[in-house]
Coordinates of C-alpha atoms and ligand atoms in Angstrom, one line a residue:
X1 CA 2.4 -13.4 -9.1
X2 CA 2.3 -16.7 -7.2
X3 CA -0.6 -17.3 -4.8
X4 CA -1.1 -19.5 -1.8
X5 CA -4.3 -20.8 -0.2
X6 CA -4.5 -23.4 2.6
X7 CA -7.4 -24.8 4.7
X8 CA -7.7 -26.9 7.9
X9 CA -11.1 -27.7 9.4
X10 CA -14.0 -30.1 9.2
X11 CA -15.1 -29.6 5.6
X12 CA -13.6 -31.1 2.5
X13 CA -10.4 -29.1 1.7
X14 CA -10.3 -29.5 -2.0
X15 CA -13.3 -27.5 -3.2
X16 CA -12.2 -24.6 -0.9
X17 CA -8.7 -24.7 -2.2
X18 CA -9.8 -24.8 -5.9
X19 CA -12.2 -21.9 -5.3
X20 CA -9.3 -20.0 -3.5
X21 CA -7.0 -20.8 -6.5
X22 CA -9.7 -19.4 -8.9
X23 CA -9.9 -16.1 -6.9
X24 CA -6.1 -15.9 -7.0
X25 CA -5.9 -16.2 -10.7
X26 CA -5.9 -12.4 -11.1
X27 CA -2.4 -12.3 -9.8
X28 CA -1.1 -13.9 -13.0
X29 CA 0.3 -17.5 -13.0
X30 CA 1.3 -20.3 -15.4
X31 CA 0.6 -23.5 -13.4
X32 CA -1.3 -24.6 -10.3
X33 CA -1.2 -27.5 -7.8
X34 CA -2.8 -28.8 -4.7
X35 CA -1.8 -31.2 -1.8
X36 CA -4.6 -32.6 0.3
X37 CA -4.1 -34.6 3.6
X38 CA -6.2 -37.7 3.2
X39 CA -6.5 -40.8 5.6
X40 CA -3.8 -42.6 3.6
X41 CA -1.2 -39.6 3.4
X42 CA -0.9 -36.6 1.4
X43 CA -2.2 -36.7 -2.3
X44 CA -1.3 -34.1 -4.9
X45 CA -2.5 -32.9 -8.3
X46 CA -0.7 -30.5 -10.6
X47 CA -1.3 -28.9 -13.9
X48 CA 0.3 -26.4 -16.3
X49 CA -2.0 -23.7 -17.5
X50 CA -5.3 -22.6 -15.9
X51 CA -6.8 -23.6 -12.5
X52 CA -9.7 -25.2 -14.6
X53 CA -7.1 -27.7 -15.9
X54 CA -6.1 -28.5 -12.5
X55 CA -9.7 -29.0 -11.4
X56 CA -10.2 -31.4 -14.2
X57 CA -7.0 -33.2 -13.2
X58 CA -8.4 -33.5 -9.6
X59 CA -11.5 -35.2 -10.8
X60 CA -9.8 -38.5 -11.5
X61 CA -7.9 -38.6 -8.2
X62 CA -9.1 -39.4 -4.7
X63 CA -8.2 -36.1 -3.0
X64 CA -10.6 -36.3 -0.1
X65 CA -9.4 -34.7 3.2
X66 CA -10.0 -31.8 5.5
X67 CA -6.6 -30.1 5.4
X68 CA -4.6 -29.0 2.4
X69 CA -2.7 -26.3 0.5
X70 CA -2.8 -25.0 -3.0
X71 CA -0.6 -22.8 -5.1
X72 CA -0.6 -20.8 -8.4
X73 CA 2.9 -20.5 -9.7
X74 CA 4.5 -17.6 -11.7
X75 CA 7.7 -19.0 -12.9
X76 CA 11.0 -17.5 -11.7
X77 CA 13.4 -20.5 -11.3
X78 CA 12.6 -23.2 -13.7
X79 CA 10.2 -23.0 -16.7
X80 CA 6.4 -23.6 -16.3
X81 CA 6.1 -27.4 -16.1
X82 CA 4.4 -30.0 -14.0
X83 CA 7.5 -30.9 -12.2
X84 CA 8.2 -27.3 -11.3
X85 CA 4.6 -26.7 -10.1
X86 CA 4.0 -26.5 -6.3
X87 CA 3.3 -28.0 -3.8
X88 CA 6.8 -29.4 -3.6
X89 CA 7.9 -32.3 -1.3
X90 CA 10.9 -33.9 0.2
X91 CA 12.5 -37.4 -0.4
X92 CA 10.1 -39.1 1.9
X93 CA 7.0 -37.3 0.5
X94 CA 6.0 -36.4 4.1
X95 CA 6.3 -32.6 3.9
X96 CA 4.5 -30.4 1.2
X97 CA 5.2 -26.8 0.8
X98 CA 3.7 -23.9 -1.3
X99 CA 6.1 -21.0 -1.6
X100 CA 6.0 -17.5 -2.9
X101 CA 9.2 -15.5 -3.2
X102 CA 12.8 -16.3 -4.0
X103 CA 15.3 -18.2 -2.1
X104 CA 18.5 -16.4 -3.0
X105 CA 20.9 -19.1 -1.5
X106 CA 19.1 -22.2 -2.9
X107 CA 21.9 -23.2 -5.1
X108 CA 24.3 -23.4 -2.1
X109 CA 21.6 -25.3 0.0
X110 CA 20.8 -27.6 -2.9
X111 CA 24.5 -28.7 -3.2
X112 CA 24.8 -29.2 0.6
X113 CA 21.6 -31.2 0.7
X114 CA 22.6 -33.2 -2.4
X115 CA 25.8 -34.2 -0.7
X116 CA 24.0 -35.7 2.2
X117 CA 21.8 -37.7 -0.1
X118 CA 18.8 -35.6 -0.9
X119 CA 17.4 -35.9 -4.5
X120 CA 15.6 -33.0 -6.2
X121 CA 12.7 -33.4 -8.7
X122 CA 12.3 -29.8 -9.8
X123 CA 14.4 -27.0 -11.0
X124 CA 12.9 -24.5 -8.6
X125 CA 14.5 -22.7 -5.7
X126 CA 11.5 -23.6 -3.4
X127 CA 12.1 -27.3 -3.3
X128 CA 15.1 -26.9 -0.9
X129 CA 12.6 -25.8 1.8
X130 CA 10.9 -29.2 1.8
X131 CA 14.2 -31.0 2.1
X132 CA 15.5 -28.7 4.8
X133 CA 12.2 -29.4 6.8
X134 CA 12.8 -33.2 6.2
X135 CA 16.3 -32.9 7.6
X136 CA 15.4 -30.8 10.5
X137 CA 12.4 -33.1 11.5
X138 CA 14.7 -36.1 12.0
X139 CA 16.3 -34.2 14.9
X140 CA 13.3 -32.3 16.3
X141 CA 10.3 -34.7 15.6
X142 CA 8.3 -31.5 15.8
X143 CA 6.9 -29.9 12.6
X144 CA 6.8 -26.3 14.0
X145 CA 10.4 -26.5 15.2
X146 CA 11.5 -28.3 11.9
X147 CA 10.0 -25.4 9.8
X148 CA 11.6 -22.8 12.1
X149 CA 14.9 -24.4 11.8
X150 CA 14.6 -24.6 8.0
X151 CA 13.7 -21.1 7.7
X152 CA 16.7 -19.8 9.7
X153 CA 18.9 -21.3 6.8
X154 CA 17.1 -19.4 4.0
X155 CA 18.2 -16.1 2.5
X156 CA 15.6 -14.3 0.3
X157 CA 11.9 -13.9 0.5
X158 CA 9.1 -16.2 1.3
X159 CA 5.4 -16.6 1.9
X160 CA 5.1 -20.2 2.9
X161 CA 2.5 -22.8 3.8
X162 CA 3.6 -26.3 4.9
X163 CA 1.6 -29.6 5.7
X164 CA 2.9 -32.9 6.7
X165 CA 1.6 -36.4 6.9
X166 CA 3.5 -36.8 10.2
X167 CA 1.4 -34.2 11.9
X168 CA -2.0 -34.1 10.1
X169 CA -4.6 -31.5 10.6
X170 CA -2.0 -28.7 10.9
X171 CA -0.7 -26.0 8.6
X172 CA 2.4 -24.0 9.3
X173 CA 2.7 -20.6 7.6
X174 CA 5.5 -18.2 7.5
X175 CA 6.5 -14.8 6.0
X176 CA 9.6 -13.0 5.0
X177 CA 9.1 -10.3 2.4
X178 CA 6.1 -12.0 0.7
X179 CA 2.6 -11.5 2.3
X180 CA 0.8 -14.1 4.4
X181 CA -2.7 -13.6 5.8
X182 CA -4.4 -15.9 8.3
X183 CA -8.2 -16.2 8.2
X184 CA -10.2 -17.4 11.2
X185 CA -13.5 -19.4 11.0
X186 CA -15.6 -21.6 13.2
X187 CA -13.7 -24.8 13.8
X188 CA -11.7 -24.0 10.7
X189 CA -8.7 -21.8 9.8
X190 CA -7.2 -20.6 6.5
X191 CA -4.0 -19.2 5.2
X192 CA -3.5 -17.3 1.9
X193 CA -1.2 -14.8 0.2
X194 CA -3.8 -12.1 0.1
X195 CA -7.4 -11.7 1.6
X196 CA -9.3 -12.1 -1.6
X197 CA -9.6 -16.0 -1.6
X198 CA -10.7 -16.0 2.0
X199 CA -13.5 -13.4 1.8
X200 CA -16.1 -15.9 1.1
X201 CA -15.4 -17.7 4.3
X202 CA -14.3 -15.1 6.8
X203 CA -13.5 -11.5 7.1
X204 CA -11.6 -11.9 10.4
X205 CA -7.9 -12.0 9.4
X206 CA -4.4 -11.4 10.8
X207 CA -1.5 -10.4 8.6
X208 CA 1.8 -12.0 9.6
X209 CA 4.8 -9.7 9.8
X210 CA 8.2 -10.5 8.4
X211 CA 10.0 -13.1 10.5
X212 CA 6.7 -14.5 11.9
X213 CA 5.2 -18.0 11.5
X214 CA 1.8 -19.3 12.4
X215 CA 0.6 -22.7 13.3
X216 CA -3.1 -23.5 12.4
X217 CA -5.2 -26.4 13.5
X218 CA -9.1 -26.5 13.1
X219 CA -9.6 -25.0 16.5
X220 CA -6.6 -22.9 17.3
X221 CA -3.8 -20.8 16.0
X222 CA -0.4 -19.5 17.5
X223 CA 1.9 -17.0 16.0
X224 CA 5.6 -16.8 17.0
X225 CA 8.8 -15.3 15.7
X226 CA 11.6 -17.2 14.1
X227 CA 13.3 -16.8 17.5
X228 CA 10.4 -18.5 19.2
X229 CA 8.8 -15.6 20.8
X230 CA 5.0 -15.8 21.0
X231 CA 3.3 -12.9 19.2
X232 CA 0.0 -11.7 20.6
X233 CA -1.8 -9.5 18.0
X234 CA -5.5 -9.2 17.5
X235 CA -7.1 -10.1 14.2
X236 CA -8.7 -7.4 12.1
X237 CA -12.0 -7.1 10.3
X238 CA -11.5 -6.8 6.6
X239 CA -14.3 -4.7 5.2
X240 CA -14.3 -5.7 1.5
X241 CA -16.9 -8.4 0.8
X242 CA -16.5 -11.2 -1.7
X243 CA -19.2 -9.8 -4.0
X244 CA -17.0 -6.7 -4.8
X245 CA -14.5 -9.2 -6.2
X246 CA -17.0 -10.5 -8.8
X247 CA -17.6 -9.3 -12.4
X248 CA -21.1 -7.9 -11.7
X249 CA -22.5 -8.5 -15.2
X250 CA -19.5 -7.3 -17.1
X251 CA -17.7 -9.6 -19.5
X252 CA -14.3 -8.8 -18.0
X253 CA -12.9 -7.3 -14.7
X254 CA -11.0 -4.9 -16.9
X255 CA -14.2 -3.3 -18.3
X256 CA -16.0 -3.4 -14.9
X257 CA -13.1 -1.6 -13.3
X258 CA -12.8 1.0 -16.0
X259 CA -16.5 1.7 -15.7
X260 CA -16.2 2.0 -11.9
X261 CA -13.9 5.1 -12.5
X262 CA -16.7 7.8 -11.4
X263 CA -17.5 5.8 -8.2
X264 CA -13.8 5.5 -7.5
X265 CA -13.3 9.3 -7.7
X266 CA -16.3 9.7 -5.3
X267 CA -14.9 7.2 -2.8
X268 CA -11.4 8.6 -3.0
X269 CA -12.7 12.1 -2.4
X270 CA -15.2 11.2 0.3
X271 CA -14.8 13.2 3.6
X272 CA -11.5 14.6 2.3
X273 CA -12.5 17.8 0.6
X274 CA -13.5 21.0 2.2
X275 CA -14.6 22.7 -0.9
X276 CA -15.5 26.1 0.6
X277 CA -12.1 26.4 2.4
X278 CA -10.3 25.1 -0.7
X279 CA -8.8 22.4 1.6
X280 CA -8.1 18.7 1.6
X281 CA -8.2 16.9 4.9
X282 CA -6.0 13.8 4.8
X283 CA -6.2 12.2 8.2
X284 CA -3.2 9.8 7.5
X285 CA -0.8 12.7 7.2
X286 CA -1.5 14.4 10.5
X287 CA 1.6 12.9 12.2
X288 CA 3.8 14.3 9.5
X289 CA 2.2 17.7 8.9
X290 CA 5.1 19.7 10.2
X291 CA 7.5 17.8 8.0
X292 CA 5.2 18.3 4.9
X293 CA 5.1 22.1 5.5
X294 CA 8.8 22.5 5.9
X295 CA 10.2 19.8 3.4
X296 CA 12.6 21.1 0.9
X297 CA 12.0 18.4 -1.7
X298 CA 9.8 15.5 -2.7
X299 CA 10.8 12.3 -4.4
X300 CA 8.1 10.0 -5.8
X301 CA 9.0 6.4 -6.4
X302 CA 6.8 3.9 -8.1
X303 CA 6.6 1.2 -10.9
X304 CA 4.6 0.8 -14.1
X305 CA 1.2 2.5 -14.0
X306 CA 1.9 4.0 -10.6
X307 CA 5.0 5.6 -12.0
X308 CA 2.9 7.4 -14.6
X309 CA 0.6 8.7 -11.9
X310 CA 3.7 10.0 -10.2
X311 CA 4.8 11.9 -13.3
X312 CA 1.5 13.6 -13.3
X313 CA 1.8 14.3 -9.6
X314 CA 5.2 15.9 -10.1
X315 CA 3.6 18.4 -12.5
X316 CA 0.7 19.1 -10.1
X317 CA 2.8 19.5 -7.0
X318 CA 5.4 21.7 -8.6
X319 CA 2.9 24.0 -10.3
X320 CA 0.5 24.3 -7.5
X321 CA 2.3 23.5 -4.3
X322 CA 5.6 25.1 -5.3
X323 CA 7.8 22.3 -4.1
X324 CA 10.6 20.7 -6.1
X325 CA 9.6 17.1 -7.1
X326 CA 11.5 14.3 -8.8
X327 CA 10.0 11.1 -10.0
X328 CA 12.1 7.9 -10.1
X329 CA 11.5 4.2 -10.9
X330 CA 11.6 2.4 -7.6
X331 CA 13.6 -0.3 -9.2
X332 CA 16.4 2.2 -10.0
X333 CA 16.3 4.2 -6.8
X334 CA 18.0 1.8 -4.5
X335 CA 20.8 0.8 -6.8
X336 CA 22.2 4.3 -7.2
X337 CA 23.1 6.8 -4.4
X338 CA 20.1 9.1 -4.1
X339 CA 20.8 12.3 -2.2
X340 CA 18.3 12.3 0.6
X341 CA 18.1 13.8 4.1
X342 CA 15.6 14.5 6.8
X343 CA 14.2 17.4 4.7
X344 CA 13.2 15.0 1.9
X345 CA 9.8 13.5 1.7
X346 CA 9.6 10.3 -0.2
X347 CA 6.2 9.3 -1.6
X348 CA 5.7 5.7 -2.6
X349 CA 2.8 5.0 -4.9
X350 CA 1.6 1.3 -5.1
X351 CA -1.8 -0.3 -5.9
X352 CA -1.0 -3.5 -4.3
X353 CA 1.3 -2.3 -1.5
X354 CA 3.5 -5.3 -2.1
X355 CA 5.6 -4.4 -5.1
X356 CA 9.1 -5.6 -4.1
X357 CA 11.0 -2.8 -6.0
X358 CA 8.9 -0.1 -4.2
X359 CA 9.2 -1.8 -0.9
X360 CA 13.0 -2.0 -1.1
X361 CA 13.2 1.6 -2.2
X362 CA 11.1 2.7 0.8
X363 CA 13.5 0.8 3.1
X364 CA 16.4 2.6 1.5
X365 CA 14.8 6.0 1.8
X366 CA 14.0 5.3 5.4
X367 CA 17.6 4.1 6.1
X368 CA 18.8 7.5 4.8
X369 CA 16.6 9.5 7.0
X370 CA 13.6 10.5 4.7
X371 CA 10.0 10.7 5.9
X372 CA 8.2 8.2 3.7
X373 CA 4.5 8.6 2.7
X374 CA 2.5 6.0 1.0
X375 CA -0.3 6.1 -1.5
X376 CA -1.6 2.6 -1.4
X377 CA -4.8 0.9 -2.3
X378 CA -4.6 -2.4 -0.3
X379 CA -5.3 -1.7 3.3
X380 CA -2.9 -3.5 5.6
X381 CA -0.4 -4.3 2.8
X382 CA 3.3 -4.4 3.6
X383 CA 4.0 -0.9 2.1
X384 CA 0.9 0.6 4.0
X385 CA 2.5 -0.8 7.2
X386 CA 6.0 0.3 6.6
X387 CA 5.6 3.9 5.6
X388 CA 5.6 6.7 8.2
X389 CA 2.3 8.1 7.0
X390 CA -0.1 7.6 4.2
X391 CA -3.3 8.0 2.2
X392 CA -5.4 5.0 1.1
X393 CA -6.8 5.3 -2.4
X394 CA -10.2 3.6 -1.6
X395 CA -10.5 2.3 -5.1
X396 CA -11.7 -1.1 -3.8
X397 CA -10.3 -4.4 -5.0
X398 CA -8.6 -4.2 -8.5
X399 CA -8.7 -7.7 -9.9
X400 CA -7.7 -7.3 -13.5
X401 CA -4.0 -7.5 -14.1
X402 CA -4.3 -4.2 -16.0
X403 CA -4.3 -1.3 -13.5
X404 CA -7.1 1.1 -14.5
X405 CA -9.3 2.3 -11.6
X406 CA -6.4 2.4 -9.2
X407 CA -4.6 4.8 -11.6
X408 CA -7.6 7.1 -11.5
X409 CA -7.6 7.0 -7.7
X410 CA -3.8 7.6 -7.5
X411 CA -4.3 10.8 -9.6
X412 CA -7.1 11.9 -7.4
X413 CA -5.1 11.4 -4.3
X414 CA -2.1 13.3 -5.9
X415 CA -4.6 16.2 -6.6
X416 CA -5.8 16.1 -3.0
X417 CA -2.2 16.0 -1.8
X418 CA -1.4 19.0 -4.0
X419 CA -4.2 21.0 -2.3
X420 CA -3.2 19.8 1.1
X421 CA 0.5 20.8 0.7
X422 CA -0.2 23.7 -1.6
X423 CA -2.5 25.5 0.9
X424 CA 0.1 25.1 3.6
X425 CA 2.5 26.9 1.3
X426 CA 1.7 29.3 -1.6
X427 CA -1.7 28.2 -2.9
X428 CA -4.4 30.9 -2.6
X429 CA -7.9 30.2 -1.2
X430 CA -9.4 30.8 -4.7
X431 CA -7.1 28.3 -6.5
X432 CA -7.7 25.7 -3.7
X433 CA -11.5 26.2 -4.1
X434 CA -11.2 25.9 -7.9
X435 CA -9.4 22.6 -7.8
X436 CA -11.7 21.2 -5.1
X437 CA -14.8 22.2 -7.1
X438 CA -13.5 20.8 -10.3
X439 CA -12.6 17.4 -8.6
X440 CA -16.1 17.2 -7.5
X441 CA -17.3 17.6 -11.1
X442 CA -15.1 14.8 -12.4
X443 CA -17.5 11.8 -11.8
X444 CA -20.2 13.2 -14.0
X445 CA -17.7 14.3 -16.6
X446 CA -16.3 10.8 -16.7
X447 CA -19.7 9.3 -17.1
X448 CA -20.1 11.4 -20.3
X449 CA -16.9 9.8 -21.8
X450 CA -18.5 6.3 -21.4
X451 CA -21.1 7.5 -24.0
X452 CA -18.2 7.2 -26.5
X453 CA -17.6 3.6 -25.7
X454 CA -19.3 2.3 -28.9
X455 CA -17.3 4.7 -31.0
X456 CA -14.1 3.6 -29.3
X457 CA -15.0 -0.1 -29.9
X458 CA -15.4 0.5 -33.6
X459 CA -12.1 2.5 -33.7
X460 CA -10.4 -0.5 -32.0
X461 CA -11.8 -2.7 -34.8
X462 CA -10.0 -0.4 -37.3
X463 CA -6.8 -0.2 -35.5
X464 CA -6.4 -3.8 -34.3
X465 CA -4.7 -4.7 -37.6
X466 CA -1.6 -2.5 -36.8
X467 CA 1.4 -4.1 -35.2
X468 CA 2.8 -0.7 -34.0
X469 CA 1.5 2.5 -32.5
X470 CA 2.8 5.7 -31.1
X471 CA 1.2 7.5 -28.2
X472 CA 2.0 11.2 -28.2
X473 CA 1.4 13.6 -25.2
X474 CA 2.8 16.8 -23.7
X475 CA 2.9 18.4 -20.3
X476 CA 0.1 17.0 -18.0
X477 CA -0.7 14.4 -20.7
X478 CA 2.9 13.3 -21.4
X479 CA 2.4 10.6 -18.8
X480 CA -1.0 9.9 -20.1
X481 CA 0.4 8.9 -23.5
X482 CA 2.9 6.5 -21.8
X483 CA 0.1 5.0 -19.7
X484 CA -2.1 4.5 -22.9
X485 CA 0.8 2.7 -24.6
X486 CA 1.5 0.6 -21.6
X487 CA -2.2 -0.6 -21.5
X488 CA -2.1 -1.5 -25.2
X489 CA 1.3 -3.5 -24.8
X490 CA 0.1 -5.3 -21.7
X491 CA -3.1 -6.5 -23.0
X492 CA -3.2 -6.6 -26.8
X493 CA 0.5 -7.3 -27.4
X494 CA 0.5 -4.6 -30.0
X495 CA 3.9 -2.8 -29.9
X496 CA 3.0 0.7 -28.6
X497 CA 5.4 3.4 -27.5
X498 CA 4.9 6.6 -25.6
X499 CA 6.7 9.7 -26.6
X500 CA 6.8 13.3 -25.4
X501 CA 5.2 15.3 -28.4
X502 CA 8.2 17.6 -28.3
X503 CA 10.7 14.7 -28.4
X504 CA 9.2 13.2 -31.5
X505 CA 11.2 15.2 -33.9
X506 CA 14.3 14.2 -32.2
X507 CA 14.2 10.6 -33.4
X508 CA 10.8 8.9 -33.2
X509 CA 9.4 10.7 -36.3
X510 CA 11.7 8.5 -38.5
X511 CA 9.3 5.5 -37.7
X512 CA 6.2 7.2 -38.9
X513 CA 4.5 5.9 -42.1
X514 CA 1.1 4.5 -43.1
X515 CA 1.7 1.4 -41.0
X516 CA 2.5 3.3 -37.8
X517 CA -0.6 5.2 -36.5
X518 CA -0.5 7.7 -33.6
X519 CA -2.8 8.3 -30.7
X520 CA -2.4 12.0 -29.8
X521 CA -3.5 13.8 -26.8
X522 CA -4.8 17.1 -28.3
X523 CA -6.8 18.7 -25.6
X524 CA -7.5 22.5 -25.6
X525 CA -4.9 23.3 -22.9
X526 CA -1.7 25.2 -22.7
X527 CA 0.1 23.0 -25.3
X528 CA -2.8 22.6 -27.7
X529 CA -1.3 24.5 -30.6
X530 CA 2.0 22.6 -30.3
X531 CA 0.1 19.3 -30.3
X532 CA -1.8 20.4 -33.5
X533 CA 1.5 21.1 -35.2
X534 CA 2.8 17.6 -34.2
X535 CA -0.2 16.0 -35.6
X536 CA 0.3 17.7 -38.9
X537 CA 4.0 16.6 -39.0
X538 CA 2.6 13.0 -38.6
X539 CA -0.1 13.5 -41.3
X540 CA 2.6 14.9 -43.6
X541 CA 4.4 11.5 -43.4
X542 CA 1.2 9.5 -44.1
X543 CA 0.7 8.5 -40.6
X544 CA -2.9 7.9 -39.3
X545 CA -3.9 9.9 -36.2
X546 CA -6.5 9.2 -33.6
X547 CA -6.9 12.2 -31.3
X548 CA -8.3 12.6 -27.9
X549 CA -9.7 16.2 -27.9
X550 CA -11.8 18.5 -25.9
X551 CA -15.6 18.6 -26.3
X552 CA -16.7 21.3 -28.7
X553 CA -13.3 21.5 -30.6
X554 CA -14.1 22.0 -34.3
X555 CA -10.4 22.4 -35.4
X556 CA -8.9 19.1 -34.4
X557 CA -11.1 17.0 -36.7
X558 CA -9.5 18.9 -39.7
X559 CA -6.2 17.2 -39.0
X560 CA -6.9 13.9 -37.2
X561 CA -8.4 10.9 -38.9
X562 CA -10.4 9.9 -35.8
X563 CA -11.4 11.8 -32.7
X564 CA -12.8 11.0 -29.3
X565 CA -14.0 14.0 -27.3
X566 CA -13.8 14.3 -23.5
X567 CA -15.3 17.1 -21.3
X568 CA -13.2 20.2 -20.5
X569 CA -11.6 20.3 -17.0
X570 CA -8.7 22.0 -15.3
X571 CA -5.5 21.2 -17.2
X572 CA -3.9 19.6 -14.1
X573 CA -6.9 17.2 -13.7
X574 CA -7.2 16.4 -17.4
X575 CA -5.2 13.2 -17.2
X576 CA -8.0 11.8 -15.0
X577 CA -10.4 12.0 -17.8
X578 CA -8.1 11.6 -20.8
X579 CA -6.9 8.2 -19.8
X580 CA -10.5 6.7 -19.9
X581 CA -10.7 6.6 -23.7
X582 CA -7.2 5.1 -23.8
X583 CA -8.2 2.4 -21.2
X584 CA -11.3 1.5 -23.2
X585 CA -9.3 1.6 -26.6
X586 CA -6.8 -0.9 -25.1
X587 CA -9.6 -3.1 -23.8
X588 CA -11.4 -3.3 -27.1
X589 CA -8.2 -3.8 -29.1
X590 CA -7.6 -6.8 -26.9
X591 CA -10.9 -8.2 -27.6
X592 CA -10.4 -7.7 -31.3
X593 CA -7.3 -9.7 -31.1
X594 CA -9.2 -12.6 -29.2
X595 CA -7.1 -12.1 -26.1
X596 CA -8.2 -12.0 -22.5
X597 CA -7.5 -8.6 -21.0
X598 CA -7.9 -9.8 -17.4
X599 CA -5.0 -12.1 -17.6
X600 CA -2.3 -11.0 -20.1
X601 CA 0.6 -13.4 -20.6
X602 CA 3.7 -13.1 -18.4
X603 CA 2.3 -10.4 -16.2
X604 CA 1.6 -10.6 -12.5
X605 CA -0.9 -8.4 -10.6
X606 CA 1.4 -8.0 -7.6
X607 CA 5.1 -8.1 -8.5
X608 CA 6.6 -9.4 -5.2
X609 CA 10.1 -10.3 -6.7
X610 CA 12.7 -7.8 -7.7
Ligands
F6R701 C1 0.0 -1.9 -15.3 C2 0.4 -2.6 -14.1 C3 1.7 -2.5 -13.5 C4 1.7 -2.0 -12.0 C5 3.1 -2.0 -11.5 C6 3.1 -1.5 -10.0 O1 -1.3 -2.2 -15.7 O2 -0.5 -3.2 -13.4 O3 2.5 -1.7 -14.3 O4 1.2 -0.7 -12.1 O5 3.5 -3.4 -11.4 O6 2.2 -2.2 -9.2 P1 1.8 -1.5 -7.8 O7 1.0 -0.3 -8.1 O8 1.0 -2.6 -7.2 O9 3.0 -1.2 -7.1

């Protein structure tokens, strides 16, 4: 989704801003722009499409200067076009803003501002902010105060960066519901919507809280609230280094991140398993251990891929920890009347830790008295900071818009949580030990699946011609089927639908013919025989079947047209392995269709609007 980068210092700002915008590309966007403070006022460049197009546009313009802001836009109000691209300005072209989020009362503000003579050049909600600052500056003659006054009139969400030709060498940044991070250098300071574009310059950073704004000059920074109270908070060191966010020899981040799966499992498990004792030590849950032991019910909220992880988690927790679990889309949760009390534990799963739907659902759950636990990948993200307790995924930065390795780590955390809660309740030592031991075996079993990559690639060649696909799974791999279908839709734009294998005969089977192939999860587990029957039902209707099966299974090939084998593991852990061939299949299908898996159309990495 939209991204912001800003620089104020001694160096030329443009190359730093363009580099930052490149690093923000993973968030998904449709246009990009810059505004640079030069000796003769602020100069801008904008382009629809890639940051590369913007960089080309900048070549012909004199954009020299040591302060500036840049933005990648993901359209919400107003279609992708040059006039809607940020940074936006006011009537006098003295104030330039880059904004992430949505201003809910923009229409009302626009009408008020138009009545007093302001003219608008874009269809965006964001432009009102520049005009409000222009208006306020006339009275205050102080940029900081003018921004503060403008922000008090806004309803909605913002992550904001502002520069002005009237007060050069200064950036004002502010946050309400959309993340802003400040980076500190030697004689230079930065602002961005997440840490990734700043990592090549500094690892000393400060995350703004909602309702805070910062003023940056090359030498100094101040943080205050919208009510003008000075905030004294120390910066933190961000551990990720810039190299981790490079492709490292892979053609796409998607492939690199899928192949990181075994490492991710090791990192997620590190220091957390006590294999002999059949225990999982999760430090972040210490403060709520009593609540976890006595809770009557768990609700897991999440969106997209994280929702599929939650579905697997439900099965794990109910079967092995013996606690009732419900899973709900975060986007639905807050709009109905969920029954929650102080004996309910709500678990929020989010890779980015910034998903607006999940965040609002967390706030609703907290208002209703639940204890909220987060499973989050991004350290210091809003969700990580708002929950009562949590477990970090330790999957490292996920750059591809397609969530792959984060899904693996979410499932591993859920397995750890199952041991953690289960051993406090009904799980025996031997079961705890068994799960712990099997978790440790997963990295090398996953490495084995990668040996099939060539085979999966050639299958993708065969299947890329189809316009529709069915993904079928049951029990633990019910969610795997939906996740496999989601990956295919997101990246290759092939219409793929997940379906519970048992549900197929209640409707979906009508769609099956030779043009509608099925990817079937046919592992040798407790639902194996049922899955084989479903495969035969599809074959009887001329549907092609590609099965994911257990190594050594001789039977499945008799029914399925194509098979990829994965190593045997505990049924509850099988989704961690079974999703790998599906991720690779989606990746190769996307390449076959000449599309970019790292940056699918219309999608954003971090969905910060509802
Ligand atoms: C799928 C994907 C999305 C996210 C969803 C939730 O590949 O990336 O479906 O899983 O938007 O995002 P997080 O986990 O950041 O809350």
